[in-house]
XYZ file of C-alpha atoms in Angstrom:
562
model
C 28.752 7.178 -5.842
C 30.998 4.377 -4.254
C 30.157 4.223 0.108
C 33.203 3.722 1.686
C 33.464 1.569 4.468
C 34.523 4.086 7.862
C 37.631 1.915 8.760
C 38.726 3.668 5.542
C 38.232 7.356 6.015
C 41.609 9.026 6.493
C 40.828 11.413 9.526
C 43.451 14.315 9.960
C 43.618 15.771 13.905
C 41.656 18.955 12.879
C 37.729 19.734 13.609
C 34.967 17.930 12.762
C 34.500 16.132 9.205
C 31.317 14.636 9.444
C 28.076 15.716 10.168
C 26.405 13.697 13.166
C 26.603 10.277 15.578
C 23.826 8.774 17.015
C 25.026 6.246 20.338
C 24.044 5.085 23.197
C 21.151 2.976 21.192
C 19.817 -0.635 21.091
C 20.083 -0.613 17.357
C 18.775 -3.382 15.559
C 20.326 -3.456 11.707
C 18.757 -6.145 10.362
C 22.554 -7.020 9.273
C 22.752 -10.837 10.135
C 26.560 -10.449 9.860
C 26.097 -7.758 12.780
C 22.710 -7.682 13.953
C 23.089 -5.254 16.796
C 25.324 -1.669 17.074
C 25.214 0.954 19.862
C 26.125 4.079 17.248
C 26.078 4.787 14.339
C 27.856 7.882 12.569
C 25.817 10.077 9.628
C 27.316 12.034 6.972
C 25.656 13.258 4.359
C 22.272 11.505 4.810
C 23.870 7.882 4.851
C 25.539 5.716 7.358
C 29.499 5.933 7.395
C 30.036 3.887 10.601
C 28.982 1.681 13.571
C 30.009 2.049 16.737
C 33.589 3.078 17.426
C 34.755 2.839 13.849
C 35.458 6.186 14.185
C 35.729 8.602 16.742
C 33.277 11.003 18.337
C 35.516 13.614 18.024
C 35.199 13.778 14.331
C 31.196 14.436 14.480
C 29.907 17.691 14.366
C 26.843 16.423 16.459
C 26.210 14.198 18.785
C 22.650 13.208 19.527
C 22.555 9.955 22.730
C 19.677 8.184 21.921
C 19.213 7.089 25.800
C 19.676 3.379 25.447
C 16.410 3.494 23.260
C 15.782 0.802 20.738
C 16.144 1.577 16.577
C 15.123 -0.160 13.643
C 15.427 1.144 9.970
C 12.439 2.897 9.296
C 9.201 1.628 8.269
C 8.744 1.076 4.555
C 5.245 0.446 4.009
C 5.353 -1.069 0.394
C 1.684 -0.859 -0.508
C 0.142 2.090 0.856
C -1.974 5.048 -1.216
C -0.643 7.923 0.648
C -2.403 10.915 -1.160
C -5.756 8.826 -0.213
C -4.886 9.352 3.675
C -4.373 12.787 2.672
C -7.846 12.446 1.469
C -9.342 11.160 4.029
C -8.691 13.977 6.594
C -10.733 15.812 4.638
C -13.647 13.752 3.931
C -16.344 12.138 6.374
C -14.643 9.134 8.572
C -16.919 6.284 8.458
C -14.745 3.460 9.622
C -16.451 1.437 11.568
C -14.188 2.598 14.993
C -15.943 6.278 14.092
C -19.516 4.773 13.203
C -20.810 1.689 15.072
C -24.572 1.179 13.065
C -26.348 2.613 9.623
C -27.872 5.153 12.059
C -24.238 6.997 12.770
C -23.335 6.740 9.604
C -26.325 8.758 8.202
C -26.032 11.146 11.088
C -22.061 11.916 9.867
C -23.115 12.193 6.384
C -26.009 14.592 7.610
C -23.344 16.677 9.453
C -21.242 17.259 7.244
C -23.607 18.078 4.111
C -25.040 20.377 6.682
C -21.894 22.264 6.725
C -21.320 21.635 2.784
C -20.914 24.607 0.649
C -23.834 25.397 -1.932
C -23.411 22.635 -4.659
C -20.118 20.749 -2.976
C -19.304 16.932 -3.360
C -19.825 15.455 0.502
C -17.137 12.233 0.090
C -17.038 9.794 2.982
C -14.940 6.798 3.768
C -14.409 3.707 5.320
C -17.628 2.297 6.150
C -17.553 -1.486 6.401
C -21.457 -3.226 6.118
C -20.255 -6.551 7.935
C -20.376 -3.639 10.996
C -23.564 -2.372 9.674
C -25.898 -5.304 9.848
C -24.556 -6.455 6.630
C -25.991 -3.827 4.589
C -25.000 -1.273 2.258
C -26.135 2.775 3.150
C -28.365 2.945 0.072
C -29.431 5.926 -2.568
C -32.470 6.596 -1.072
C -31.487 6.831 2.811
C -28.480 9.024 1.462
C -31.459 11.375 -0.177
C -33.038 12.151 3.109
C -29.795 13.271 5.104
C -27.977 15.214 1.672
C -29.898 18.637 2.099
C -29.669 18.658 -1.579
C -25.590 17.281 -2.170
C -24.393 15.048 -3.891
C -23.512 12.071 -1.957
C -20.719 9.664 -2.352
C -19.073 7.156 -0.037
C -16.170 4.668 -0.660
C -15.920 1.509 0.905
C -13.252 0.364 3.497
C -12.089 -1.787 0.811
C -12.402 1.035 -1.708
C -13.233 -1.362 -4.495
C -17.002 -0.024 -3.848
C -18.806 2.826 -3.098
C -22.129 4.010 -2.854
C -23.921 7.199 -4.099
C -27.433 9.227 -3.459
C -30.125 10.447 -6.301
C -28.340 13.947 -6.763
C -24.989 12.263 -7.371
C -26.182 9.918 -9.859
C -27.984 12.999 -11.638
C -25.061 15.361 -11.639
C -23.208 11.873 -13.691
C -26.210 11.760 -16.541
C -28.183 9.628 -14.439
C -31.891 11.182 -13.515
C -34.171 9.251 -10.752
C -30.774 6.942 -11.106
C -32.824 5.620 -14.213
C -30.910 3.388 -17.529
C -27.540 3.044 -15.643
C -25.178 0.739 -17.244
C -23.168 -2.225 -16.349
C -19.643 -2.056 -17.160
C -17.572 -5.062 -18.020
C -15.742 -5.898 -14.688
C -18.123 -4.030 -12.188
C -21.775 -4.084 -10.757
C -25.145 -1.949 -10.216
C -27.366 -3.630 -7.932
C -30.886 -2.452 -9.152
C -34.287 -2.902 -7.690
C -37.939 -4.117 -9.651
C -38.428 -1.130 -11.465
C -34.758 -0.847 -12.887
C -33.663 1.412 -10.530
C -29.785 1.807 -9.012
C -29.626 1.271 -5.393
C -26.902 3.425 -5.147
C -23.815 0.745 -4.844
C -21.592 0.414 -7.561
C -18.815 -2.509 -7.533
C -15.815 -2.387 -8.808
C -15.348 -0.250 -12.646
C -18.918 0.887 -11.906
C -17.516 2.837 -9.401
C -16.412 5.344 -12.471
C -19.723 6.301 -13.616
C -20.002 8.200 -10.913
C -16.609 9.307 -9.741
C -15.530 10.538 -12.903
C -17.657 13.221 -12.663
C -16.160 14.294 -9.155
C -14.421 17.086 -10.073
C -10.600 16.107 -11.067
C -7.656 16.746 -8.665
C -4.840 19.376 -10.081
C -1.243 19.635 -9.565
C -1.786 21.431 -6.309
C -4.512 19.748 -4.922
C -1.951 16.101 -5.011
C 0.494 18.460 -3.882
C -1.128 18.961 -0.644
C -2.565 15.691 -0.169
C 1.109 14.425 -0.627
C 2.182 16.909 2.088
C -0.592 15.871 4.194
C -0.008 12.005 4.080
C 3.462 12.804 4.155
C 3.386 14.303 7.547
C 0.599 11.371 9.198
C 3.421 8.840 8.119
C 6.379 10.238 9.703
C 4.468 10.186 13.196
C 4.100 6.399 12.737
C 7.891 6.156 11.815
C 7.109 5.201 7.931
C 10.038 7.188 6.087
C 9.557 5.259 2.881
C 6.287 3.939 0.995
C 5.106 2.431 -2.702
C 1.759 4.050 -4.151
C -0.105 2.361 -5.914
C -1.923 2.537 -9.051
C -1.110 6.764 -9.547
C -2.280 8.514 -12.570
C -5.565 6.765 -13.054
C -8.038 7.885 -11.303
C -11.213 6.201 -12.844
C -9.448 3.371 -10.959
C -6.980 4.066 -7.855
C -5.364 6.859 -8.499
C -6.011 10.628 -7.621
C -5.703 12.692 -10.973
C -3.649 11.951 -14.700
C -1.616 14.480 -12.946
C -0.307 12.638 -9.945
C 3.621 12.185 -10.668
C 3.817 16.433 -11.263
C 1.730 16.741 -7.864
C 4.242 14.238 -6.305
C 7.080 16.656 -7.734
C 5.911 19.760 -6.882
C 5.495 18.518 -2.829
C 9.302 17.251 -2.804
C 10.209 20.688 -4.596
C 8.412 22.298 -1.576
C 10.045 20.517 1.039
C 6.698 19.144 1.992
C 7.513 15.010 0.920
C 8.761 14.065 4.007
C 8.310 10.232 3.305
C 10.595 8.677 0.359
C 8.189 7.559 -2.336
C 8.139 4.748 -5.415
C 5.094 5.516 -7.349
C 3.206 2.435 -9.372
C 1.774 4.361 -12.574
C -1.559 2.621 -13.134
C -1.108 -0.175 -16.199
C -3.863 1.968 -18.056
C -1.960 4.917 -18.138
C 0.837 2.654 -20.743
C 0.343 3.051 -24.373
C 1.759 0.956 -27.058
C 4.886 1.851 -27.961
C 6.432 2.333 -31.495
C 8.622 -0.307 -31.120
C 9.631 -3.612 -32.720
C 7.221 -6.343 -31.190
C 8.248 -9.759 -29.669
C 6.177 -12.769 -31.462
C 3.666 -10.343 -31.883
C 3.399 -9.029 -28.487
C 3.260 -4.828 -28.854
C 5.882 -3.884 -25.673
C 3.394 -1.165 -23.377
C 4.761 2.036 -21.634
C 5.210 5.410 -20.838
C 6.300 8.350 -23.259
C 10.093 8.324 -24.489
C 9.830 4.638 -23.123
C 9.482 5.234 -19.321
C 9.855 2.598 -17.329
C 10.574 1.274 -13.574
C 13.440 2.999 -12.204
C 13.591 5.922 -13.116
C 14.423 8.582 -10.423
C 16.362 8.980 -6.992
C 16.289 7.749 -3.363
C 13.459 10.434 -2.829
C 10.961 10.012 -6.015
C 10.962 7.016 -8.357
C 9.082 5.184 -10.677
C 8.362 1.347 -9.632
C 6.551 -0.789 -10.690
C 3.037 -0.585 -13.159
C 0.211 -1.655 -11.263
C -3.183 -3.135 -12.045
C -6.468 -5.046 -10.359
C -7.149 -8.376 -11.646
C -10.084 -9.077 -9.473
C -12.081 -7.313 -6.182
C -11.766 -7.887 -2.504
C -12.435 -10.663 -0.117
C -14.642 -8.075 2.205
C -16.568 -7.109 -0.544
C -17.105 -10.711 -1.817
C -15.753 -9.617 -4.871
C -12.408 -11.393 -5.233
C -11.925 -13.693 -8.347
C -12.321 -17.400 -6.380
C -12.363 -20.879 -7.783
C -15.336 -21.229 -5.328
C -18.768 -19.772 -4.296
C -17.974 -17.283 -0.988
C -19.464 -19.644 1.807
C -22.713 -17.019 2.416
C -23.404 -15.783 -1.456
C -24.462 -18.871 -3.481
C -23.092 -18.524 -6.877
C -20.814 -15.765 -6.318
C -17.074 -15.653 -7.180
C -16.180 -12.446 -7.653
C -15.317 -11.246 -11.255
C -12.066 -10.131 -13.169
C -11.718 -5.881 -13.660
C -10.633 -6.258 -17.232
C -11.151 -9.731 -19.743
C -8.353 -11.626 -19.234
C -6.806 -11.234 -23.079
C -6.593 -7.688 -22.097
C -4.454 -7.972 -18.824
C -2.843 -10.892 -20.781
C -1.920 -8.000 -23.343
C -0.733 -5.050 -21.183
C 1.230 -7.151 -19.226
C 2.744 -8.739 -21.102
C 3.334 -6.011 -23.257
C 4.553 -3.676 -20.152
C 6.985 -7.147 -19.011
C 8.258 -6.658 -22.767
C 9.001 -2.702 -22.137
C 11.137 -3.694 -19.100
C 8.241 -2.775 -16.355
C 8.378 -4.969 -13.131
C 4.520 -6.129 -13.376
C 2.707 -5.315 -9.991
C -1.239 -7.184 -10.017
C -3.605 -7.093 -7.683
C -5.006 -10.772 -6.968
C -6.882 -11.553 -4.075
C -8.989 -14.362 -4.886
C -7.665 -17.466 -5.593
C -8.591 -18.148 -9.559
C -7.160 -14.607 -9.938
C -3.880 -15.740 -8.685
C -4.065 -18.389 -11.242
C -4.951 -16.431 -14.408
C -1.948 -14.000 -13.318
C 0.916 -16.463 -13.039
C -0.114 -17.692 -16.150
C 0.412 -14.312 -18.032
C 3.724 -14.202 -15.919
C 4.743 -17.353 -16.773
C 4.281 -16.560 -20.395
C 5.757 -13.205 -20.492
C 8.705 -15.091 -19.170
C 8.909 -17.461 -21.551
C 8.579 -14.626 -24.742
C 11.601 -12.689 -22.962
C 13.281 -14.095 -19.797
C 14.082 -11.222 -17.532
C 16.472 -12.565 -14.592
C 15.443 -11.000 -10.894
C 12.037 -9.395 -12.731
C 10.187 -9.519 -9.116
C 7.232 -9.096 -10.620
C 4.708 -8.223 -7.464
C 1.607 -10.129 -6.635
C -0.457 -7.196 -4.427
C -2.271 -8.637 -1.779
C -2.092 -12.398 -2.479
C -4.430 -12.982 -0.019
C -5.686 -16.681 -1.324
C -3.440 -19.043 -1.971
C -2.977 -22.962 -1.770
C 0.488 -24.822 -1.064
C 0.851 -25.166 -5.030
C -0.060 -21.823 -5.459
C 2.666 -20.543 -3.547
C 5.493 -23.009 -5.069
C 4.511 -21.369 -8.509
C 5.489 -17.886 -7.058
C 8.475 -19.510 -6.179
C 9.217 -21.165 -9.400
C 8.351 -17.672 -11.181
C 10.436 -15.414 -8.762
C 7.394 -13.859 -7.558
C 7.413 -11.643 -4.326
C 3.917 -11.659 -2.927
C 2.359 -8.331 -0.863
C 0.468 -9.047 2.325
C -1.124 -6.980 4.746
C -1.026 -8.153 8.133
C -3.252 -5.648 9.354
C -6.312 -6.967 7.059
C -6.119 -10.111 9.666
C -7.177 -7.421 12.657
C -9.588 -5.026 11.080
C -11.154 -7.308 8.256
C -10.679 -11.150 9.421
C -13.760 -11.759 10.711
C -15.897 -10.569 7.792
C -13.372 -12.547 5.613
C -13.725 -15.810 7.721
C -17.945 -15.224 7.569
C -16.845 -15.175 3.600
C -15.100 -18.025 2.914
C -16.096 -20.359 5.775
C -14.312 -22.624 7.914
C -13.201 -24.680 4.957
C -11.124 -21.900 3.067
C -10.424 -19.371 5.695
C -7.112 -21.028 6.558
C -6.273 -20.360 2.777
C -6.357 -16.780 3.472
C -3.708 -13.777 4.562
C -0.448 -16.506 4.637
C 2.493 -15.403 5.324
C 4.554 -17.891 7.168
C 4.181 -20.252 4.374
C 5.415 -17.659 2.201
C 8.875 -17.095 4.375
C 8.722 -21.374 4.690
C 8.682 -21.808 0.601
C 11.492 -19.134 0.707
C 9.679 -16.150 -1.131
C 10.482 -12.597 0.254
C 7.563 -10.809 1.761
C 7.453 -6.999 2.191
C 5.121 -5.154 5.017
C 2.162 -2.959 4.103
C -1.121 -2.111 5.127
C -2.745 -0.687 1.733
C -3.558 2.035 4.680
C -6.113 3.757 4.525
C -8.041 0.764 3.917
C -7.024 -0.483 7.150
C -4.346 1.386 9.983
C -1.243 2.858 8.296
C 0.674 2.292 11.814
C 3.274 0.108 10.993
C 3.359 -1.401 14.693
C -0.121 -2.400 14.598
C 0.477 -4.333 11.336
C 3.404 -5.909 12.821
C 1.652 -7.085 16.266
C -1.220 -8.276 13.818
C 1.510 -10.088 11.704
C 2.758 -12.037 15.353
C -0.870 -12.607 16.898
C -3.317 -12.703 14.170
C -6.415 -12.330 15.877
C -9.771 -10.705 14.344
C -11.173 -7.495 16.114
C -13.599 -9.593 17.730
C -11.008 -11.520 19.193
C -10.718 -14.895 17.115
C -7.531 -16.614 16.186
C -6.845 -16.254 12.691
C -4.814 -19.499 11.307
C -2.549 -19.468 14.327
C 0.239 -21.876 12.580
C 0.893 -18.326 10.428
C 2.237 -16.301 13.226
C 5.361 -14.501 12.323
C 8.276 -13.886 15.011
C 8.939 -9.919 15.738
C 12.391 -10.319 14.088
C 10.420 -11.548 10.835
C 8.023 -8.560 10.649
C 10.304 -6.297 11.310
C 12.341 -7.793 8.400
C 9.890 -7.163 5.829
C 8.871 -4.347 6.962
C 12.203 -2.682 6.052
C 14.256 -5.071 3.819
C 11.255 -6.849 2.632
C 9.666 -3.922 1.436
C 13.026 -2.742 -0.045
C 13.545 -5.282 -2.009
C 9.814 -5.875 -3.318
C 11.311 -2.757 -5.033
C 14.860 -3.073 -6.168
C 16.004 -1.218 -3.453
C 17.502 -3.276 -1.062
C 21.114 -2.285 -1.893
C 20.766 1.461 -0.129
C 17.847 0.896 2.178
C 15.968 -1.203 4.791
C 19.429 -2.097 6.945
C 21.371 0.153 9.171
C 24.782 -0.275 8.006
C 27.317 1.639 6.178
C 26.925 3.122 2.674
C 22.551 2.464 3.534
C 20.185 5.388 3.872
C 20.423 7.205 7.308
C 16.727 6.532 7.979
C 15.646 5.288 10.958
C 13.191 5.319 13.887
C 13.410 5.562 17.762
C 10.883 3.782 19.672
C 9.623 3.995 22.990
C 9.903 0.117 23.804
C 12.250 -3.090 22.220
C 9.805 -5.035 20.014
C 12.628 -7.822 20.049
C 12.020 -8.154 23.753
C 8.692 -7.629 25.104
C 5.656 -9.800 25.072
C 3.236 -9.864 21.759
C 0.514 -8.237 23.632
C 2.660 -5.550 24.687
C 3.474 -4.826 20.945
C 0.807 -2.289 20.199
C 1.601 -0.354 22.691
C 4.692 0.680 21.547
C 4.833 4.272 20.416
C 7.161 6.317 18.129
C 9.140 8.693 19.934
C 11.469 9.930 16.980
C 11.860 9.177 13.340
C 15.154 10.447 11.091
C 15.068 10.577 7.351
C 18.442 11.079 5.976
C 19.936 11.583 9.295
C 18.116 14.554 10.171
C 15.121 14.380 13.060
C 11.725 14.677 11.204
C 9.296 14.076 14.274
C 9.628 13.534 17.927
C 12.512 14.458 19.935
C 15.739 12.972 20.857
């Protein structure tokens, strides 16, 4: 469909021809050739015009926005929104909801109290750098269960830990003879015992036997998400790691659940989905120097779909996370002698699915936290590139949360687009500073020195890990302080007009996007949001207070009023 410009529209003196303007706005377009509008016309669920390119008159609607201040909306571009779906169903134990071990078994005792006979009790989001450094363990899970099985994910999610009855109901009796799988761990005590955490891939020997997710049940965790996102003025988002769920995902089924919410009305946010880089197969292809190309069935690939649904990227972990100490580092963590983390998979086989899914055409998106993760991945990239050079690949490194000043010119030289969360700095910092100690800490969560080496940085939160509210990540992104109040690597800041940036074109094009979303011009999607205060112009501690009053996918008003 060719956009045309509004100068060009041919308007006869009858009624109305298009559908609605929006004026009377501080609108910010993130269009450095015209940064700034008052209106902007809608037809058809894109923009057609700024300002007085063409007249009220030929509106159907007209909607005065009050002299409030607009951005694009908020494209978080790491975010697992059927997990927030999740998690309004399951047992909040983030540490704002549970402040010692104490609350946390006395929420887990609530709820299996109001269990039904034989039901799962899930929880979520319990962080033990707020819980005297310890995990909740098997046995203290045992005396609060009344009988359920127990099982609690970790704020990072790359952990969880499970009572007696759960191990039992997974083949494991008295939690006796429980294996270590490659990539993962079972802390175990003298007499062989599991203590009830499991790290990592260990974490499937116990969810797999969670009873799986169906079409419906994504469905309505899809509509659920959907709806938390749209208060926080997110209209777009990238999920992560779908179709897998012995790792990230929800259920093999998660693209149909994804479908059958936008057939219902009920996806409200527009979504990219990252099919997990276990769910690609070899393909029956011809193979490059011996390489066998990896994807979908009928050769699926990134792309495929509208500006509602689409495939993106494949996704995949490398290594853990820097709360959990797990993270893949070229160092011992500062308090764990002899710890650095671990790789999820042997590093021939991520060297073979990705660069057998770079071979298929699939824009390669790899979690790497730790440092001598980030290494063993631009090392597969680099080769993939050299087997079959793919111009403007943007292969994604998720998280990239340690990284030295030749680390980051090597995403440069490989055209890398690194995925930060500012938000981790806030809610996570100072059990990642305790980590790493003095020495390495101002290795961690850069993103200035990204922007500096001229790499493109997208926002996200990998919510619900931490706050899916996109102005919290962005006042995190300008102050960078820890919860308890610390300065986090001050010479990182950001600028508003930065985080706002990559919070809508960034994240557009970590995506391939960028040509019909993230800026408020004509021919881009109509989707925007309408907020109760100008970012651009108040002071950084007054940037969390901001509050969505009104977000518009499309051009149509999805929450708030106007």
């Amino acid at each position: 469909m060719r956009i045309l410009e509004a100068d060009h529209f041919k308007l006869d003196a009858g009624g109305p021809m298009f559908d609605v303007l929006y004026t009377n706005g501080t609108i910010h377009t993130q269009d450095p050739r015209r940064p700034m509008a008052k209106a902007l016309g809608v037809h058809q669920g894109r923009i057609i015009c700024l300002d007085d390119q063409v007249e009220t008159r030929h509106f159907a609607q007209v909607v005065d926005l009050g002299g409030a201040s607009v951005v694009p909306g908020f494209n978080d571009a790491h975010l697992h929104l059927t997990f927030i779906g999740d998690a309004l169903r399951q047992v909040d134990l983030r540490p704002q909801a549970v402040k010692t071990m104490d609350e946390l078994l006395a929420a887990v005792d609530s709820a299996a109290r109001e269990a039904s006979d034989g039901a799962w009790v899930i929880g979520t989001g319990y962080d033990q750098n707020f819980l005297g450094d310890a995990h909740p363990t098997a046995l203290a899970l045992d005396a609060v269960s009344h009988g359920h099985p127990v099982f609690l994910w970790h704020v990072s999610r790359h952990m969880a830990v499970a009572n007696t009855h759960a191990f039992e109901r997974s083949g494991y009796p008295e939690r006796r003879n429980v294996p270590v799988p490659d990539g993962g761990a079972v802390p175990k005590d003298s007499a062989g015992l599991a203590l009830g955490l499991l790290q990592e891939t260990a974490r499937s020997l116990v969810l797999d036997h969670i009873p799986a997710k169906t079409i419906e049940d994504v469905a309505e965790l899809v509509a659920a998400g959907s709806q938390e996102m749209l208060k926080l003025g997110v209209t777009s988002i990238t999920e992560p790691g779908v179709g897998a769920p012995d790792h990230i995902g929800q259920s093999t089924v998660d693209l149909a659940g994804y479908q059958l919410a936008r057939e219902r009305g009920q996806l409200g946010v527009r979504a990219t989905l990252m099919p997990y880089l276990t769910t690609l197969h070899p393909l029956d292809t011809d193979k490059v120097d011996g390489h066998t190309r990896y994807g979908l069935d009928l050769g699926l690939r990134s792309g495929l779909g509208d500006d509602f649904l689409r495939l993106g990227p494949t996704k995949v972990l490398s290594d853990g996370s820097l709360i959990g100490r797990s993270a893949f580092m070229c160092c011992d963590y500062a308090i764990d002698e002899g710890n650095r983390g671990l790789l999820q998979f042997p590093e021939d086989t991520l060297r073979e699915k990705l660069i057998g899914a770079h071979l298929a055409g699939w824009q390669l998106a790899v979690h790497a936290i730790g440092d001598a993760a980030l290494d063993v991945v631009m090392d597969i990239v680099a080769e993939a590139q050299s087997l079959l050079p793919r111009t403007d690949a943007r292969h994604r490194i998720e998280h990239a949360s340690m990284a030295s000043d030749a680390q980051i010119a090597r995403m440069v030289q490989l055209g890398l687009v690194p995925v930060p969360q500012g938000r981790f700095i806030h809610e996570l910092g100072d059990g990642v500073a305790t980590a790493l100690g003095a020495e390495r800490q101002p290795l961690a969560y850069r993103v200035k020195s990204f922007l500096d080496a001229g790499l493109v940085i997208p926002g996200s939160t990998d919510a619900p890990v931490v706050s899916a509210d996109p102005i919290l990540n962005i006042a995190s992104l300008v102050q960078r302080t820890t919860q308890g109040g610390a300065p986090f690597t001050d010479s990182e800041k950001l600028t508003v007009a930065q985080a706002v940036h990559a919070y809508t074109v960034g994240s557009a094009y970590a995506v391939h996007e960028e040509h019909y979303k993230g800026k408020l011009v004509p021919g881009q999607l109509a989707d925007f949001v309408v907020l109760s205060q100008d970012l651009y112009e108040i002071d950084a501690e007054q940037i969390a207070e901001t509050r969505v009053q009104a977000t518009v996918v499309g051009g149509a008003l999805v929450y708030g009023d106007l």
